[in-house]
Amino acid sequence: MGKLLNAQRVVFLSHSAELAGAEILMLRLLSEPMFDDVKVLLFSHGELREKFAALGISASVIETKSLHDFRRNGSAFSALSKIRPMVATTKNLSSHLRSGDLLVASSQKAFVLGCLVKMFRKDVGPLIWWLHDILTKEHFSSTNLRTVVLLSKLFASKVICTSEEVRSAYEAAGGKRSKASVVEPGIDLRIFTAEHETSRKRTKTAISLSRISPWKGQRNFLDALALLPDANGLIVGAPLFGEQDYFEDLKKHASSLGLDDRVTFMGHRDDVAEVLRSATVFVHVPDAPEPFGQVVIEAMACGLPVVVSNEGAPGRICSGGGGILVPPNNPSRLAEAINKVMSKPDYRGELARKAKTISAKYDAASMRRNFLRALNEV
Ligand code: UDP
């Protein structure tokens, strides 16, 4: 591992206590020693802090009520009403920072707080925005988009994007290309292996694995399974960001399609590799473009053939034959693709082999090297 040239200490800022993709990625990045001195500041209590402690990384929680109901698609008025509590949080955050600290904000809310710190403290080191989202009006209000892009121009020394798609959207929203670098996520390829493929594999089982959220495509997955009477489905994941009602609707939808005997809702699982290996085909076709989609690489590394959306990063990654590409929001095309994989063992094997080869590029060690290189460009 190279050396960080421009700072004594690196401080990662994260607002969420939930273990969603951005938080899992931060854990993956920091799971091997990378910096001489690193600290994590979180804005809510939860499992994440214990996970960092287990890695020997100091993580402190800065409590703030103001951030939890701060919406990505909120109006200017609702944002203004949060200013006072945000200033209080900023002061609190500032008290944890030393002169010269390099800040890496791993969520939008954390980035905004980082910008506020930079307004008050000239002695703090560069601020990096680790951007995991495709900044479009599908997911963010115009006010929010304009604000974060402007803040990035004023205060960010670098925007590290998790994919080319994330960088393009950032640029299209008005961000400066010269500030943006792409560092694609990497996974631990010693955990996500195909070697345990055994007779325990359930035949004709399609698996969807991601947090449960209205745009992640679980509803279309159910609709596709309803068209395939021989197929079983596993839906793995939990609603993480207050989307419990959608989860309940999803279960009702499965019942109304007569899928109770064929579909299992498994909830959140920590043994992701094991669960993936038990299925025949992995399906990830969200309604909107996926910024990166670590789950897709995880499934490919576990030797699963994948059916993914032709939009977003997975569509690009799998475009050379690493998976079947289908359009979003089209259950019949999805059912066709699942059926093709399930009914043709040779084709399945060929897809799985290609997927495995592609996944080998996405190892955590390369991500760490690329991340360090991006930080050293600041
Ligand atoms: N994940 C998990 N258990 C689950 C569902 C998901 O550990 O039950 C993990 C999954 O393995 C992946 C992460 O959550 O590492 C999701 O990251 P991704 O980039 O796919 O999606 P995001 O949450 O960022 O939208």
Short mmCIF file of C-alpha atoms and ligand atoms in Angstrom, two decimals:
data_model
loop_
_atom_site.label_atom_id
_atom_site.label_comp_id
_atom_site.label_asym_id
_atom_site.label_seq_id
_atom_site.Cartn_x
_atom_site.Cartn_y
_atom_site.Cartn_z
CA MET A 1 0.00 0.00 0.00
CA GLY A 2 1.30 3.47 -0.90
CA LYS A 3 1.49 6.41 1.43
CA LEU A 4 -0.79 9.36 1.95
CA LEU A 5 1.29 12.39 1.08
CA ASN A 6 -0.85 15.34 2.03
CA ALA A 7 -2.30 14.76 5.50
CA GLN A 8 -1.39 13.43 8.95
CA ARG A 9 -4.84 12.11 9.67
CA VAL A 10 -7.84 11.05 7.58
CA VAL A 11 -11.31 11.50 9.03
CA PHE A 12 -14.25 9.71 7.43
CA LEU A 13 -17.68 11.25 7.98
CA SER A 14 -20.86 9.19 7.62
CA HIS A 15 -24.41 10.07 8.61
CA SER A 16 -26.02 6.66 8.50
CA ALA A 17 -25.98 3.97 11.12
CA GLU A 18 -27.52 1.48 8.72
CA LEU A 19 -25.36 -1.01 6.88
CA ALA A 20 -26.29 0.00 3.35
CA GLY A 21 -23.90 -0.08 0.40
CA ALA A 22 -22.01 3.15 1.21
CA GLU A 23 -21.31 2.07 4.78
CA ILE A 24 -20.34 -1.47 3.75
CA LEU A 25 -17.99 0.03 1.19
CA MET A 26 -16.35 2.25 3.80
CA LEU A 27 -15.82 -0.84 5.97
CA ARG A 28 -14.37 -2.67 2.98
CA LEU A 29 -11.98 0.18 2.22
CA LEU A 30 -10.76 0.44 5.79
CA SER A 31 -10.68 -3.26 6.61
CA GLU A 32 -6.94 -3.36 5.83
CA PRO A 33 -4.48 -0.77 7.19
CA MET A 34 -4.38 2.10 4.72
CA PHE A 35 -3.58 5.26 6.64
CA ASP A 36 -1.20 5.90 9.54
CA ASP A 37 -3.94 7.70 11.42
CA VAL A 38 -7.63 7.32 10.65
CA LYS A 39 -10.78 8.24 12.50
CA VAL A 40 -14.47 7.79 11.73
CA LEU A 41 -17.15 10.24 12.81
CA LEU A 42 -20.74 9.01 12.61
CA PHE A 43 -23.94 10.97 13.07
CA SER A 44 -26.03 8.16 14.52
CA HIS A 45 -25.61 5.19 16.82
CA GLY A 46 -25.76 1.71 15.37
CA GLU A 47 -23.94 -1.37 14.26
CA LEU A 48 -21.45 0.57 12.17
CA ARG A 49 -19.57 1.87 15.17
CA GLU A 50 -19.06 -1.65 16.54
CA LYS A 51 -17.92 -2.84 13.11
CA PHE A 52 -15.22 -0.15 13.04
CA ALA A 53 -14.22 -0.94 16.61
CA ALA A 54 -13.75 -4.57 15.55
CA LEU A 55 -11.33 -3.31 12.88
CA GLY A 56 -9.43 -1.36 15.53
CA ILE A 57 -10.61 1.98 14.10
CA SER A 58 -11.78 4.69 16.44
CA ALA A 59 -15.34 5.73 15.61
CA SER A 60 -17.23 8.41 17.54
CA VAL A 61 -20.87 9.33 17.29
CA ILE A 62 -21.86 12.97 17.02
CA GLU A 63 -25.52 13.07 17.86
CA THR A 64 -27.85 15.23 15.87
CA LYS A 65 -31.59 15.18 15.52
CA SER A 66 -31.59 17.65 12.67
CA LEU A 67 -30.14 15.33 10.07
CA HIS A 68 -32.38 12.33 10.29
CA ASP A 69 -35.41 14.01 8.80
CA PHE A 70 -33.42 16.00 6.26
CA ARG A 71 -34.75 14.76 2.93
CA ARG A 72 -32.88 14.35 -0.35
CA ASN A 73 -35.93 15.60 -2.18
CA GLY A 74 -36.78 18.32 0.32
CA SER A 75 -37.66 21.90 -0.56
CA ALA A 76 -35.54 24.99 0.05
CA PHE A 77 -37.87 25.92 2.93
CA SER A 78 -37.44 22.61 4.72
CA ALA A 79 -33.66 22.90 4.25
CA LEU A 80 -33.66 26.42 5.72
CA SER A 81 -35.49 25.24 8.83
CA LYS A 82 -32.60 22.89 9.51
CA ILE A 83 -29.91 25.55 9.45
CA ARG A 84 -29.76 26.29 13.18
CA PRO A 85 -29.53 22.68 14.32
CA MET A 86 -27.01 22.06 11.55
CA VAL A 87 -24.82 24.88 12.82
CA ALA A 88 -24.93 23.29 16.29
CA THR A 89 -23.95 19.93 14.78
CA THR A 90 -21.16 21.58 12.80
CA LYS A 91 -19.68 23.08 15.96
CA ASN A 92 -19.86 19.69 17.61
CA LEU A 93 -18.20 18.08 14.60
CA SER A 94 -15.54 20.76 14.48
CA SER A 95 -14.58 20.04 18.09
CA HIS A 96 -13.53 16.51 16.98
CA LEU A 97 -11.26 17.78 14.20
CA ARG A 98 -7.62 18.73 14.26
CA SER A 99 -5.85 21.23 12.13
CA GLY A 100 -4.80 19.67 8.80
CA ASP A 101 -7.23 16.70 8.96
CA LEU A 102 -8.20 15.42 5.53
CA LEU A 103 -11.98 14.88 5.52
CA VAL A 104 -13.74 12.22 3.46
CA ALA A 105 -17.53 12.63 3.49
CA SER A 106 -19.18 9.38 2.55
CA SER A 107 -22.77 10.63 2.25
CA GLN A 108 -24.49 13.78 1.08
CA LYS A 109 -25.48 14.90 4.55
CA ALA A 110 -21.96 14.31 5.83
CA PHE A 111 -20.64 16.29 2.87
CA VAL A 112 -22.88 19.27 3.64
CA LEU A 113 -21.63 19.23 7.23
CA GLY A 114 -18.06 19.00 5.97
CA CYS A 115 -18.70 22.12 3.87
CA LEU A 116 -20.06 23.96 6.91
CA VAL A 117 -16.94 23.03 8.85
CA LYS A 118 -14.80 24.38 6.00
CA MET A 119 -16.73 27.68 6.18
CA PHE A 120 -15.88 28.10 9.85
CA ARG A 121 -12.45 26.49 10.01
CA LYS A 122 -9.74 27.52 7.59
CA ASP A 123 -7.17 25.25 9.26
CA VAL A 124 -8.94 21.98 8.41
CA GLY A 125 -7.39 20.09 5.48
CA PRO A 126 -8.99 19.21 2.13
CA LEU A 127 -12.57 17.96 1.96
CA ILE A 128 -13.29 14.99 -0.30
CA TRP A 129 -16.82 14.02 -1.31
CA TRP A 130 -17.12 10.28 -1.79
CA LEU A 131 -20.12 10.26 -4.10
CA HIS A 132 -22.15 7.05 -4.36
CA ASP A 133 -25.27 8.43 -6.03
CA ILE A 134 -26.36 9.21 -9.54
CA LEU A 135 -27.35 12.84 -9.08
CA THR A 136 -30.56 13.08 -11.10
CA LYS A 137 -33.99 14.50 -10.50
CA GLU A 138 -35.35 10.97 -10.12
CA HIS A 139 -33.73 10.75 -6.71
CA PHE A 140 -33.07 14.34 -5.65
CA SER A 141 -35.02 17.58 -5.64
CA SER A 142 -33.69 20.37 -7.90
CA THR A 143 -32.88 22.44 -4.82
CA ASN A 144 -30.88 19.65 -3.35
CA LEU A 145 -29.02 19.00 -6.60
CA ARG A 146 -28.16 22.64 -7.14
CA THR A 147 -27.04 23.06 -3.53
CA VAL A 148 -24.74 20.05 -3.32
CA VAL A 149 -23.17 20.71 -6.72
CA LEU A 150 -22.52 24.35 -5.79
CA LEU A 151 -21.08 23.30 -2.44
CA SER A 152 -18.81 20.82 -4.20
CA LYS A 153 -17.49 23.61 -6.44
CA LEU A 154 -16.81 25.84 -3.46
CA PHE A 155 -15.51 23.43 -0.86
CA ALA A 156 -14.61 19.99 -2.24
CA SER A 157 -11.02 19.41 -3.27
CA LYS A 158 -12.09 16.22 -5.01
CA VAL A 159 -15.22 14.22 -5.75
CA ILE A 160 -14.51 10.49 -5.74
CA CYS A 161 -17.25 8.80 -7.76
CA THR A 162 -18.07 5.11 -7.47
CA SER A 163 -18.56 4.70 -11.22
CA GLU A 164 -18.31 6.42 -14.57
CA GLU A 165 -22.12 6.75 -14.48
CA VAL A 166 -21.93 8.61 -11.17
CA ARG A 167 -19.25 10.94 -12.57
CA SER A 168 -21.25 11.66 -15.76
CA ALA A 169 -24.38 12.52 -13.77
CA TYR A 170 -22.32 14.77 -11.48
CA GLU A 171 -20.95 16.56 -14.49
CA ALA A 172 -24.38 16.80 -16.13
CA ALA A 173 -25.72 18.36 -12.91
CA GLY A 174 -23.10 21.11 -13.26
CA GLY A 175 -20.14 19.58 -11.40
CA LYS A 176 -16.60 20.11 -12.62
CA ARG A 177 -15.14 17.11 -14.39
CA SER A 178 -11.63 18.12 -13.39
CA LYS A 179 -12.58 17.64 -9.74
CA ALA A 180 -14.08 14.20 -10.22
CA SER A 181 -12.21 10.87 -10.18
CA VAL A 182 -13.69 7.42 -10.49
CA VAL A 183 -12.72 4.77 -7.96
CA GLU A 184 -14.85 1.70 -8.46
CA PRO A 185 -15.72 -0.41 -5.42
CA GLY A 186 -13.95 -3.65 -4.69
CA ILE A 187 -15.01 -6.65 -2.64
CA ASP A 188 -13.12 -9.26 -0.66
CA LEU A 189 -12.59 -11.95 -3.26
CA ARG A 190 -11.53 -14.40 -0.55
CA ILE A 191 -15.10 -14.32 0.81
CA PHE A 192 -17.05 -14.08 -2.44
CA THR A 193 -15.85 -17.28 -4.06
CA ALA A 194 -17.53 -19.87 -6.19
CA GLU A 195 -15.70 -22.79 -4.70
CA HIS A 196 -18.44 -24.01 -2.37
CA GLU A 197 -20.86 -24.62 -5.19
CA THR A 198 -22.44 -27.85 -3.98
CA SER A 199 -25.46 -30.04 -4.14
CA ARG A 200 -27.08 -27.71 -1.63
CA LYS A 201 -27.73 -25.43 -4.59
CA ARG A 202 -31.45 -25.09 -5.04
CA THR A 203 -32.45 -25.64 -8.61
CA LYS A 204 -34.46 -23.07 -10.48
CA THR A 205 -34.06 -20.47 -7.80
CA ALA A 206 -33.71 -16.83 -8.72
CA ILE A 207 -32.33 -14.52 -6.05
CA SER A 208 -32.75 -10.79 -5.52
CA LEU A 209 -30.43 -9.35 -2.88
CA SER A 210 -30.39 -5.70 -1.93
CA ARG A 211 -31.96 -3.38 0.55
CA ILE A 212 -35.72 -3.30 0.16
CA SER A 213 -36.62 -0.02 -1.49
CA PRO A 214 -39.26 1.03 -4.05
CA TRP A 215 -36.65 1.62 -6.78
CA LYS A 216 -34.61 -1.55 -6.26
CA GLY A 217 -36.88 -3.61 -8.51
CA GLN A 218 -38.25 -6.23 -6.13
CA ARG A 219 -41.81 -5.70 -7.34
CA ASN A 220 -40.92 -6.41 -10.97
CA PHE A 221 -38.94 -9.43 -9.78
CA LEU A 222 -42.14 -10.82 -8.23
CA ASP A 223 -44.13 -10.05 -11.38
CA ALA A 224 -41.55 -11.92 -13.45
CA LEU A 225 -41.65 -14.94 -11.12
CA ALA A 226 -45.44 -15.03 -11.43
CA LEU A 227 -44.89 -15.70 -15.15
CA LEU A 228 -42.59 -18.68 -14.43
CA PRO A 229 -44.57 -21.42 -12.65
CA ASP A 230 -41.50 -23.67 -12.18
CA ALA A 231 -39.24 -21.03 -10.63
CA ASN A 232 -38.65 -20.21 -6.99
CA GLY A 233 -37.52 -16.85 -5.68
CA LEU A 234 -35.48 -15.59 -2.75
CA ILE A 235 -35.76 -11.96 -1.74
CA VAL A 236 -32.91 -11.04 0.59
CA GLY A 237 -32.57 -7.69 2.32
CA ALA A 238 -34.39 -5.36 4.66
CA PRO A 239 -35.93 -1.92 4.30
CA LEU A 240 -33.24 0.34 5.75
CA PHE A 241 -34.42 3.89 5.31
CA GLY A 242 -37.96 3.96 6.70
CA GLU A 243 -39.36 1.91 3.82
CA GLN A 244 -41.13 -0.69 5.96
CA ASP A 245 -44.53 0.05 4.37
CA TYR A 246 -43.13 -0.80 0.96
CA PHE A 247 -41.82 -4.10 2.38
CA GLU A 248 -45.30 -4.95 3.70
CA ASP A 249 -46.83 -4.05 0.32
CA LEU A 250 -44.29 -6.25 -1.40
CA LYS A 251 -45.23 -9.25 0.74
CA LYS A 252 -48.93 -8.62 0.05
CA HIS A 253 -48.15 -8.34 -3.64
CA ALA A 254 -46.40 -11.74 -3.55
CA SER A 255 -49.48 -13.28 -1.91
CA SER A 256 -51.84 -11.67 -4.41
CA LEU A 257 -49.76 -13.20 -7.22
CA GLY A 258 -50.08 -16.63 -5.57
CA LEU A 259 -46.35 -16.78 -4.85
CA ASP A 260 -46.44 -17.62 -1.13
CA ASP A 261 -45.15 -21.17 -1.72
CA ARG A 262 -42.50 -20.15 -4.21
CA VAL A 263 -41.02 -16.96 -2.82
CA THR A 264 -39.14 -16.62 0.47
CA PHE A 265 -38.48 -13.24 2.07
CA MET A 266 -35.24 -13.81 3.96
CA GLY A 267 -34.74 -10.39 5.57
CA HIS A 268 -31.27 -8.91 6.05
CA ARG A 269 -28.47 -11.48 5.98
CA ASP A 270 -24.84 -11.16 6.94
CA ASP A 271 -23.83 -14.42 5.22
CA VAL A 272 -24.38 -12.94 1.76
CA ALA A 273 -21.89 -15.15 -0.10
CA GLU A 274 -23.43 -18.31 1.33
CA VAL A 275 -26.96 -17.20 0.46
CA LEU A 276 -25.95 -16.21 -3.07
CA ARG A 277 -24.29 -19.56 -3.69
CA SER A 278 -27.53 -21.37 -2.83
CA ALA A 279 -29.31 -19.90 -5.87
CA THR A 280 -29.25 -20.62 -9.59
CA VAL A 281 -29.43 -17.11 -11.00
CA PHE A 282 -28.98 -13.62 -9.59
CA VAL A 283 -31.38 -10.87 -10.64
CA HIS A 284 -30.81 -7.15 -10.20
CA VAL A 285 -33.01 -4.94 -12.34
CA PRO A 286 -33.83 -1.77 -10.41
CA ASP A 287 -36.42 0.66 -11.76
CA ALA A 288 -33.77 3.42 -11.94
CA PRO A 289 -30.09 3.20 -12.95
CA GLU A 290 -27.88 1.65 -10.27
CA PRO A 291 -24.87 3.89 -9.48
CA PHE A 292 -22.59 0.88 -8.99
CA GLY A 293 -24.31 -2.13 -7.36
CA GLN A 294 -21.79 -4.04 -5.28
CA VAL A 295 -24.28 -6.90 -5.05
CA VAL A 296 -23.86 -7.61 -8.75
CA ILE A 297 -20.09 -8.06 -8.41
CA GLU A 298 -20.61 -10.17 -5.29
CA ALA A 299 -22.97 -12.50 -7.18
CA MET A 300 -20.62 -12.72 -10.17
CA ALA A 301 -17.69 -13.54 -7.90
CA CYS A 302 -19.79 -16.31 -6.32
CA GLY A 303 -20.08 -17.85 -9.77
CA LEU A 304 -23.69 -16.95 -10.43
CA PRO A 305 -25.05 -16.07 -13.83
CA VAL A 306 -26.64 -12.63 -13.55
CA VAL A 307 -29.60 -10.88 -15.12
CA VAL A 308 -29.13 -7.13 -14.75
CA SER A 309 -30.60 -3.90 -16.01
CA ASN A 310 -29.23 -2.53 -19.26
CA GLU A 311 -29.00 0.84 -17.48
CA GLY A 312 -26.53 2.05 -14.87
CA ALA A 313 -23.13 0.59 -14.00
CA PRO A 314 -24.13 -3.13 -13.99
CA GLY A 315 -25.35 -2.82 -17.60
CA ARG A 316 -21.91 -1.54 -18.64
CA ILE A 317 -19.97 -4.02 -16.52
CA CYS A 318 -21.90 -7.01 -17.91
CA SER A 319 -22.18 -5.75 -21.48
CA GLY A 320 -19.43 -8.03 -22.83
CA GLY A 321 -21.41 -11.21 -22.19
CA GLY A 322 -20.96 -11.24 -18.40
CA GLY A 323 -24.70 -11.35 -17.88
CA ILE A 324 -28.07 -11.00 -19.56
CA LEU A 325 -29.16 -7.39 -19.94
CA VAL A 326 -32.84 -6.47 -19.81
CA PRO A 327 -34.67 -3.13 -19.74
CA PRO A 328 -36.01 -1.94 -16.38
CA ASN A 329 -39.73 -2.12 -15.57
CA ASN A 330 -40.39 -4.97 -17.96
CA PRO A 331 -41.41 -8.16 -16.07
CA SER A 332 -42.01 -10.22 -19.21
CA ARG A 333 -38.52 -9.55 -20.60
CA LEU A 334 -37.14 -10.30 -17.15
CA ALA A 335 -39.07 -13.59 -16.97
CA GLU A 336 -37.76 -14.55 -20.42
CA ALA A 337 -34.17 -13.93 -19.33
CA ILE A 338 -34.55 -15.86 -16.06
CA ASN A 339 -36.13 -18.75 -17.92
CA LYS A 340 -33.33 -18.80 -20.47
CA VAL A 341 -30.70 -19.11 -17.74
CA MET A 342 -32.67 -21.70 -15.79
CA SER A 343 -33.46 -23.92 -18.72
CA LYS A 344 -30.03 -24.04 -20.38
CA PRO A 345 -27.30 -25.45 -18.13
CA ASP A 346 -24.53 -24.95 -20.72
CA TYR A 347 -25.45 -21.32 -21.26
CA ARG A 348 -25.65 -20.88 -17.49
CA GLY A 349 -22.15 -22.28 -17.09
CA GLU A 350 -20.77 -20.04 -19.80
CA LEU A 351 -22.36 -16.93 -18.27
CA ALA A 352 -21.10 -17.87 -14.82
CA ARG A 353 -17.52 -18.33 -16.09
CA LYS A 354 -17.51 -14.94 -17.80
CA ALA A 355 -19.05 -13.32 -14.74
CA LYS A 356 -16.36 -14.79 -12.52
CA THR A 357 -13.61 -13.45 -14.81
CA ILE A 358 -15.10 -9.95 -14.84
CA SER A 359 -15.55 -9.91 -11.05
CA ALA A 360 -11.82 -10.59 -10.54
CA LYS A 361 -11.11 -6.95 -11.50
CA TYR A 362 -13.13 -5.67 -8.57
CA ASP A 363 -10.97 -6.60 -5.62
CA ALA A 364 -10.75 -4.52 -2.48
CA ALA A 365 -6.95 -4.18 -2.77
CA SER A 366 -7.24 -2.40 -6.14
CA MET A 367 -9.93 -0.14 -4.73
CA ARG A 368 -7.61 0.84 -1.86
CA ARG A 369 -4.75 1.62 -4.25
CA ASN A 370 -7.00 3.70 -6.53
CA PHE A 371 -8.56 5.52 -3.60
CA LEU A 372 -5.15 6.46 -2.24
CA ARG A 373 -4.06 7.62 -5.67
CA ALA A 374 -7.15 9.86 -5.91
CA LEU A 375 -6.45 11.34 -2.46
CA ASN A 376 -2.85 12.04 -3.45
CA GLU A 377 -4.04 14.02 -6.48
CA VAL A 378 -5.56 16.62 -4.13
N1 UDP B 1 -26.38 -6.62 1.87
C1 UDP B 1 -26.20 -7.43 2.98
N2 UDP B 1 -27.25 -8.16 3.44
C2 UDP B 1 -28.47 -8.11 2.87
C3 UDP B 1 -28.67 -7.25 1.74
C4 UDP B 1 -27.59 -6.53 1.27
O1 UDP B 1 -25.09 -7.51 3.54
O2 UDP B 1 -29.37 -8.79 3.35
C5 UDP B 1 -25.21 -5.90 1.33
C6 UDP B 1 -24.79 -6.39 -0.03
O3 UDP B 1 -24.09 -7.61 0.09
C7 UDP B 1 -23.96 -5.21 -0.55
C8 UDP B 1 -24.63 -4.01 0.11
O4 UDP B 1 -25.50 -4.54 1.12
O5 UDP B 1 -22.62 -5.33 -0.13
C9 UDP B 1 -25.45 -3.20 -0.85
O6 UDP B 1 -24.61 -2.44 -1.67
P1 UDP B 1 -25.02 -1.99 -3.13
O7 UDP B 1 -23.89 -1.20 -3.67
O8 UDP B 1 -25.41 -3.18 -3.94
O9 UDP B 1 -26.36 -1.14 -2.95
P2 UDP B 1 -26.73 0.19 -2.12
O10 UDP B 1 -27.20 -0.23 -0.75
O11 UDP B 1 -25.47 1.02 -2.06
O12 UDP B 1 -27.80 0.84 -2.90
#
